[in-house]
Amino acid sequence: MSQYILDTNHLRAYEYLQPKLMAKVMAIGMSQIAITGITVEEQAQGWLKAIRSASQAPLARRAEKFGWAYGGLRMSVQMVNRFEILDFSGTSYERFLEFRRQGIRISTHDLQIAAIAIDVGGVVVTQNLRDFEQVPGLRVENWL
């Protein structure tokens, strides 16, 4: 059985309980679904940016902005901990470099996710089929 690896857009859909995605998750089972450390990094970067932005908000709105940003970070951490988190290992890094040498032109994070997925024999679940389909040997699906 394949391991399914949610990329960032599908993780966001999971966060918002998107019905079509949730039906697929329930049918497959959480034990077959993972995310990568790259996706965790992207989630964290977004919330850390919001926290930095809150410190620059007008004083009258700063408490509200901080509450929203730190609350979002907390909920994001709780959500990602529901999944197995796959590492960007040395092997994944070497595969990533090989893809770059081959001239595959997709975002760094997407190419890192692709390298991890190939290393573990997983299927990337993404809306971004156009980019991920450029990676030789990578299996992709869109559940949205």
Coordinates of N, CA and C in Angstrom, one line a residue:
M1 N 0.8 -1.2 0.0 CA 0.0 0.0 0.0 C 0.9 1.2 0.0
S2 N 0.5 2.2 -0.8 CA 1.3 3.5 -0.9 C 1.1 4.4 0.3
Q3 N 2.1 5.1 0.6 CA 2.0 6.2 1.5 C 1.7 7.5 0.8
Y4 N 0.7 8.2 1.2 CA 0.2 9.4 0.6 C 0.8 10.6 1.3
I5 N 1.4 11.5 0.6 CA 2.1 12.7 1.2 C 1.4 14.0 0.8
L6 N 0.8 14.6 1.8 CA 0.1 15.8 1.5 C 1.1 17.0 1.4
D7 N 0.9 17.8 0.3 CA 1.7 19.0 0.2 C 1.0 20.1 0.9
T8 N 1.5 21.3 0.9 CA 1.0 22.4 1.7 C -0.5 22.7 1.4
N9 N -0.8 22.7 0.1 CA -2.2 23.1 -0.3 C -3.2 22.1 0.2
H10 N -2.9 20.8 0.2 CA -3.8 19.8 0.7 C -3.8 19.8 2.3
L11 N -2.7 20.1 2.9 CA -2.7 20.3 4.3 C -3.6 21.4 4.8
R12 N -3.6 22.5 4.0 CA -4.5 23.6 4.3 C -5.9 23.2 4.2
A13 N -6.2 22.4 3.1 CA -7.6 21.9 2.9 C -8.0 21.0 4.1
Y14 N -7.1 20.2 4.6 CA -7.3 19.4 5.7 C -7.7 20.2 6.9
E15 N -6.9 21.3 7.1 CA -7.1 22.2 8.2 C -8.5 22.8 8.2
Y16 N -9.0 23.1 7.0 CA -10.3 23.6 6.9 C -11.4 22.6 6.6
L17 N -11.1 21.3 6.8 CA -12.0 20.2 6.7 C -12.8 20.2 5.4
Q18 N -12.0 20.4 4.3 CA -12.6 20.4 3.0 C -13.3 19.0 2.8
P19 N -14.6 19.0 2.4 CA -15.3 17.7 2.4 C -14.7 16.6 1.5
K20 N -14.4 17.0 0.3 CA -13.9 16.0 -0.7 C -12.6 15.4 -0.1
L21 N -11.7 16.2 0.4 CA -10.4 15.7 1.0 C -10.7 14.9 2.2
M22 N -11.5 15.3 3.1 CA -11.8 14.5 4.3 C -12.4 13.2 4.0
A23 N -13.2 13.1 3.0 CA -13.8 11.8 2.6 C -12.7 10.8 2.1
K24 N -11.7 11.4 1.4 CA -10.6 10.5 0.9 C -9.7 10.1 2.0
V25 N -9.4 11.0 3.0 CA -8.6 10.7 4.1 C -9.3 9.6 5.0
M26 N -10.6 9.7 5.2 CA -11.3 8.7 5.9 C -11.3 7.4 5.2
A27 N -11.4 7.4 3.9 CA -11.4 6.1 3.2 C -10.0 5.4 3.2
I28 N -9.0 6.2 3.2 CA -7.6 5.7 3.1 C -7.1 5.4 4.6
G29 N -7.4 6.2 5.5 CA -6.9 6.1 6.9 C -5.7 6.9 7.1
M30 N -5.7 7.5 8.3 CA -4.6 8.4 8.7 C -3.2 7.7 8.7
S31 N -3.2 6.4 8.9 CA -1.9 5.7 9.0 C -1.2 5.7 7.7
Q32 N -1.9 5.9 6.6 CA -1.3 5.9 5.2 C -1.0 7.3 4.7
I33 N -1.2 8.3 5.6 CA -1.0 9.7 5.1 C 0.1 10.4 6.0
A34 N 0.9 11.1 5.3 CA 2.1 11.7 6.0 C 2.2 13.2 5.4
I35 N 3.1 13.9 6.0 CA 3.5 15.2 5.5 C 5.0 15.2 5.6
T36 N 5.6 16.2 5.0 CA 7.1 16.3 5.1 C 7.5 17.5 6.0
G37 N 8.7 17.4 6.4 CA 9.3 18.5 7.2 C 9.3 19.8 6.4
I38 N 9.3 19.7 5.1 CA 9.3 20.9 4.2 C 7.9 21.6 4.4
T39 N 6.9 20.8 4.4 CA 5.5 21.3 4.6 C 5.4 21.9 6.0
V40 N 5.9 21.3 7.0 CA 5.9 21.9 8.3 C 6.6 23.2 8.3
E41 N 7.8 23.3 7.7 CA 8.6 24.5 7.6 C 7.7 25.6 6.9
E42 N 7.0 25.3 5.8 CA 6.2 26.3 5.1 C 5.1 26.8 6.1
Q43 N 4.5 25.9 6.8 CA 3.4 26.3 7.7 C 4.0 27.2 8.8
A44 N 5.1 26.8 9.4 CA 5.7 27.6 10.4 C 6.1 29.0 9.9
Q45 N 6.7 29.0 8.7 CA 7.2 30.3 8.2 C 6.0 31.3 8.1
G46 N 4.9 30.8 7.6 CA 3.7 31.7 7.5 C 3.3 32.3 8.8
W47 N 3.2 31.4 9.8 CA 2.8 31.9 11.1 C 3.9 32.8 11.8
L48 N 5.1 32.5 11.6 CA 6.2 33.4 12.1 C 6.2 34.7 11.5
K49 N 5.9 34.8 10.2 CA 5.7 36.0 9.5 C 4.6 36.8 10.1
A50 N 3.5 36.2 10.4 CA 2.3 36.8 11.0 C 2.7 37.4 12.4
I51 N 3.5 36.7 13.1 CA 3.9 37.1 14.4 C 4.8 38.4 14.3
R52 N 5.7 38.3 13.3 CA 6.6 39.5 13.1 C 5.7 40.7 12.7
S53 N 4.8 40.4 11.8 CA 3.9 41.5 11.4 C 3.1 42.1 12.5
A54 N 2.6 41.3 13.4 CA 1.9 41.7 14.6 C 2.6 42.7 15.4
S55 N 4.0 42.5 15.5 CA 4.8 43.5 16.3 C 4.8 44.9 15.6
Q56 N 4.5 44.9 14.4 CA 4.5 46.2 13.7 C 3.1 46.8 13.5
A57 N 2.1 46.1 14.0 CA 0.7 46.6 13.9 C 0.5 47.8 14.8
P58 N -0.5 48.7 14.5 CA -0.8 49.8 15.4 C -1.0 49.3 16.8
L59 N -0.6 50.1 17.8 CA -0.6 49.7 19.2 C -2.0 49.2 19.6
A60 N -3.0 49.9 19.1 CA -4.4 49.6 19.5 C -4.8 48.2 19.0
R61 N -4.2 47.7 17.9 CA -4.6 46.4 17.4 C -3.5 45.3 17.6
R62 N -2.4 45.6 18.3 CA -1.3 44.7 18.4 C -1.7 43.5 19.2
A63 N -2.4 43.6 20.3 CA -2.8 42.5 21.1 C -3.7 41.5 20.3
E64 N -4.6 42.0 19.6 CA -5.5 41.2 18.7 C -4.7 40.4 17.7
K65 N -3.7 41.1 17.0 CA -2.9 40.5 16.0 C -2.0 39.5 16.6
F66 N -1.4 39.7 17.8 CA -0.5 38.7 18.4 C -1.4 37.5 18.8
G67 N -2.5 37.7 19.3 CA -3.4 36.6 19.7 C -3.8 35.7 18.5
W68 N -4.1 36.4 17.4 CA -4.4 35.6 16.2 C -3.2 34.8 15.7
A69 N -2.1 35.5 15.6 CA -0.9 34.9 15.1 C -0.4 33.7 15.9
Y70 N -0.3 33.9 17.2 CA 0.2 32.9 18.1 C -0.8 31.7 18.2
G71 N -2.1 32.1 18.2 CA -3.1 31.0 18.2 C -3.0 30.2 16.9
G72 N -2.8 30.8 15.8 CA -2.6 30.1 14.5 C -1.4 29.2 14.5
L73 N -0.3 29.7 15.1 CA 0.9 28.9 15.2 C 0.6 27.6 16.1
R74 N -0.1 27.8 17.2 CA -0.4 26.7 18.1 C -1.3 25.7 17.4
M75 N -2.3 26.2 16.7 CA -3.2 25.2 16.0 C -2.5 24.5 14.9
S76 N -1.6 25.2 14.3 CA -0.8 24.5 13.2 C 0.1 23.4 13.7
V77 N 0.8 23.7 14.9 CA 1.6 22.7 15.5 C 0.8 21.5 15.9
Q78 N -0.4 21.7 16.5 CA -1.3 20.6 16.9 C -1.7 19.8 15.7
M79 N -2.0 20.5 14.6 CA -2.5 19.8 13.4 C -1.4 18.9 12.8
V80 N -0.2 19.5 12.6 CA 0.9 18.7 11.9 C 1.3 17.5 12.8
N81 N 1.1 17.6 14.1 CA 1.4 16.4 14.9 C 0.5 15.3 14.8
R82 N -0.6 15.4 14.0 CA -1.5 14.3 13.7 C -1.0 13.4 12.7
F83 N 0.1 13.8 12.0 CA 0.6 13.1 10.8 C 2.0 12.6 11.1
E84 N 2.4 11.5 10.4 CA 3.8 11.2 10.4 C 4.5 12.3 9.6
I85 N 5.7 12.7 10.1 CA 6.4 13.8 9.4 C 7.7 13.2 8.8
L86 N 7.8 13.2 7.5 CA 8.9 12.6 6.8 C 10.1 13.6 6.7
D87 N 11.3 13.1 7.0 CA 12.5 14.0 7.0 C 13.0 14.2 5.6
F88 N 13.7 15.4 5.4 CA 14.5 15.7 4.2 C 15.9 15.1 4.6
S89 N 16.1 13.9 4.3 CA 17.3 13.1 4.7 C 18.5 13.5 3.7
G90 N 19.6 13.0 4.1 CA 20.8 13.1 3.2 C 20.5 12.5 1.8
T91 N 19.8 11.4 1.8 CA 19.5 10.7 0.5 C 18.5 11.6 -0.3
S92 N 17.5 12.2 0.4 CA 16.6 13.1 -0.3 C 17.3 14.3 -0.8
Y93 N 18.3 14.8 -0.1 CA 19.0 16.0 -0.5 C 19.8 15.6 -1.8
E94 N 20.5 14.5 -1.8 CA 21.2 14.1 -3.0 C 20.3 13.9 -4.2
R95 N 19.1 13.4 -4.0 CA 18.1 13.2 -5.1 C 17.7 14.6 -5.5
F96 N 17.5 15.5 -4.6 CA 17.1 16.9 -4.9 C 18.2 17.5 -5.8
L97 N 19.4 17.4 -5.4 CA 20.5 18.0 -6.2 C 20.6 17.4 -7.6
E98 N 20.3 16.1 -7.7 CA 20.3 15.4 -9.1 C 19.1 16.0 -9.9
F99 N 18.0 16.2 -9.3 CA 16.9 16.8 -10.1 C 17.3 18.2 -10.5
R100 N 18.0 19.0 -9.7 CA 18.4 20.3 -10.1 C 19.4 20.2 -11.3
R101 N 20.3 19.2 -11.2 CA 21.3 19.0 -12.3 C 20.6 18.6 -13.6
Q102 N 19.4 18.0 -13.5 CA 18.6 17.6 -14.7 C 17.9 18.8 -15.3
G103 N 17.9 19.9 -14.5 CA 17.2 21.1 -15.0 C 15.7 21.1 -14.7
I104 N 15.3 20.4 -13.8 CA 13.8 20.5 -13.4 C 13.6 21.8 -12.7
R105 N 12.7 22.6 -13.3 CA 12.5 24.0 -12.8 C 11.1 24.1 -12.1
I106 N 11.1 23.6 -10.9 CA 10.0 23.9 -10.0 C 10.5 24.5 -8.7
S107 N 9.7 24.9 -7.9 CA 10.1 25.6 -6.6 C 11.0 24.6 -5.8
T108 N 11.9 25.2 -5.0 CA 12.8 24.4 -4.2 C 12.0 23.5 -3.3
H109 N 11.0 24.1 -2.6 CA 10.2 23.3 -1.6 C 9.5 22.1 -2.3
D110 N 8.9 22.4 -3.5 CA 8.2 21.3 -4.2 C 9.2 20.2 -4.6
L111 N 10.4 20.6 -5.1 CA 11.4 19.6 -5.5 C 11.9 18.8 -4.3
Q112 N 12.0 19.5 -3.2 CA 12.4 18.8 -1.9 C 11.3 17.7 -1.6
I113 N 10.1 18.1 -1.6 CA 9.0 17.2 -1.3 C 9.0 16.1 -2.3
A114 N 9.2 16.3 -3.6 CA 9.3 15.3 -4.6 C 10.4 14.3 -4.3
A115 N 11.5 14.8 -3.9 CA 12.7 13.9 -3.5 C 12.3 13.0 -2.4
I116 N 11.7 13.6 -1.3 CA 11.3 12.8 -0.2 C 10.3 11.7 -0.6
A117 N 9.3 12.1 -1.4 CA 8.3 11.1 -1.8 C 8.9 9.9 -2.6
I118 N 9.8 10.2 -3.5 CA 10.5 9.2 -4.3 C 11.3 8.3 -3.4
D119 N 12.0 8.9 -2.4 CA 12.8 8.1 -1.5 C 12.0 7.1 -0.7
V120 N 10.7 7.5 -0.3 CA 9.9 6.6 0.5 C 8.9 5.8 -0.3
G121 N 8.9 6.0 -1.6 CA 7.9 5.3 -2.5 C 6.5 5.8 -2.3
G122 N 6.4 7.1 -2.0 CA 5.1 7.7 -1.7 C 4.5 8.4 -2.9
V123 N 3.3 8.8 -2.7 CA 2.5 9.6 -3.7 C 2.3 11.0 -3.2
V124 N 2.7 12.0 -3.9 CA 2.4 13.4 -3.5 C 1.0 13.7 -3.9
V125 N 0.3 14.2 -2.9 CA -1.1 14.7 -3.0 C -1.1 16.2 -3.1
T126 N -1.4 16.7 -4.3 CA -1.2 18.2 -4.5 C -2.2 18.7 -5.5
Q127 N -2.5 20.0 -5.5 CA -3.2 20.6 -6.6 C -2.3 21.0 -7.7
N128 N -1.0 21.1 -7.4 CA 0.0 21.6 -8.3 C 0.5 20.4 -9.2
L129 N -0.3 19.8 -9.9 CA 0.1 18.7 -10.8 C 1.0 19.1 -11.9
R130 N 0.8 20.3 -12.4 CA 1.7 20.7 -13.6 C 3.2 20.7 -13.2
D131 N 3.5 21.2 -12.0 CA 4.9 21.3 -11.6 C 5.4 19.9 -11.2
F132 N 4.7 19.2 -10.3 CA 5.1 17.9 -9.8 C 5.2 16.9 -10.9
E133 N 4.4 17.0 -11.9 CA 4.5 16.0 -13.0 C 5.8 16.1 -13.8
Q134 N 6.5 17.1 -13.6 CA 7.8 17.3 -14.3 C 8.9 16.4 -13.7
V135 N 8.7 15.9 -12.5 CA 9.7 15.1 -11.8 C 9.6 13.6 -12.3
P136 N 10.6 13.1 -12.9 CA 10.6 11.7 -13.4 C 10.4 10.7 -12.2
G137 N 9.5 9.8 -12.4 CA 9.3 8.7 -11.4 C 8.4 9.1 -10.3
L138 N 7.9 10.3 -10.2 CA 7.1 10.7 -9.1 C 5.6 10.5 -9.4
R139 N 4.9 9.9 -8.4 CA 3.5 9.6 -8.6 C 2.8 10.8 -7.8
V140 N 1.7 11.3 -8.5 CA 1.0 12.4 -7.9 C -0.5 12.2 -8.1
E141 N -1.3 12.8 -7.1 CA -2.7 12.7 -7.2 C -3.2 14.1 -6.7
N142 N -4.4 14.4 -7.1 CA -5.1 15.6 -6.6 C -6.4 15.2 -6.0
W143 N -6.6 15.4 -4.7 CA -7.8 15.0 -4.0 C -8.9 16.1 -3.9
L144 N -8.6 17.2 -4.5 CA -9.5 18.4 -4.4 C -10.3 18.6 -5.6

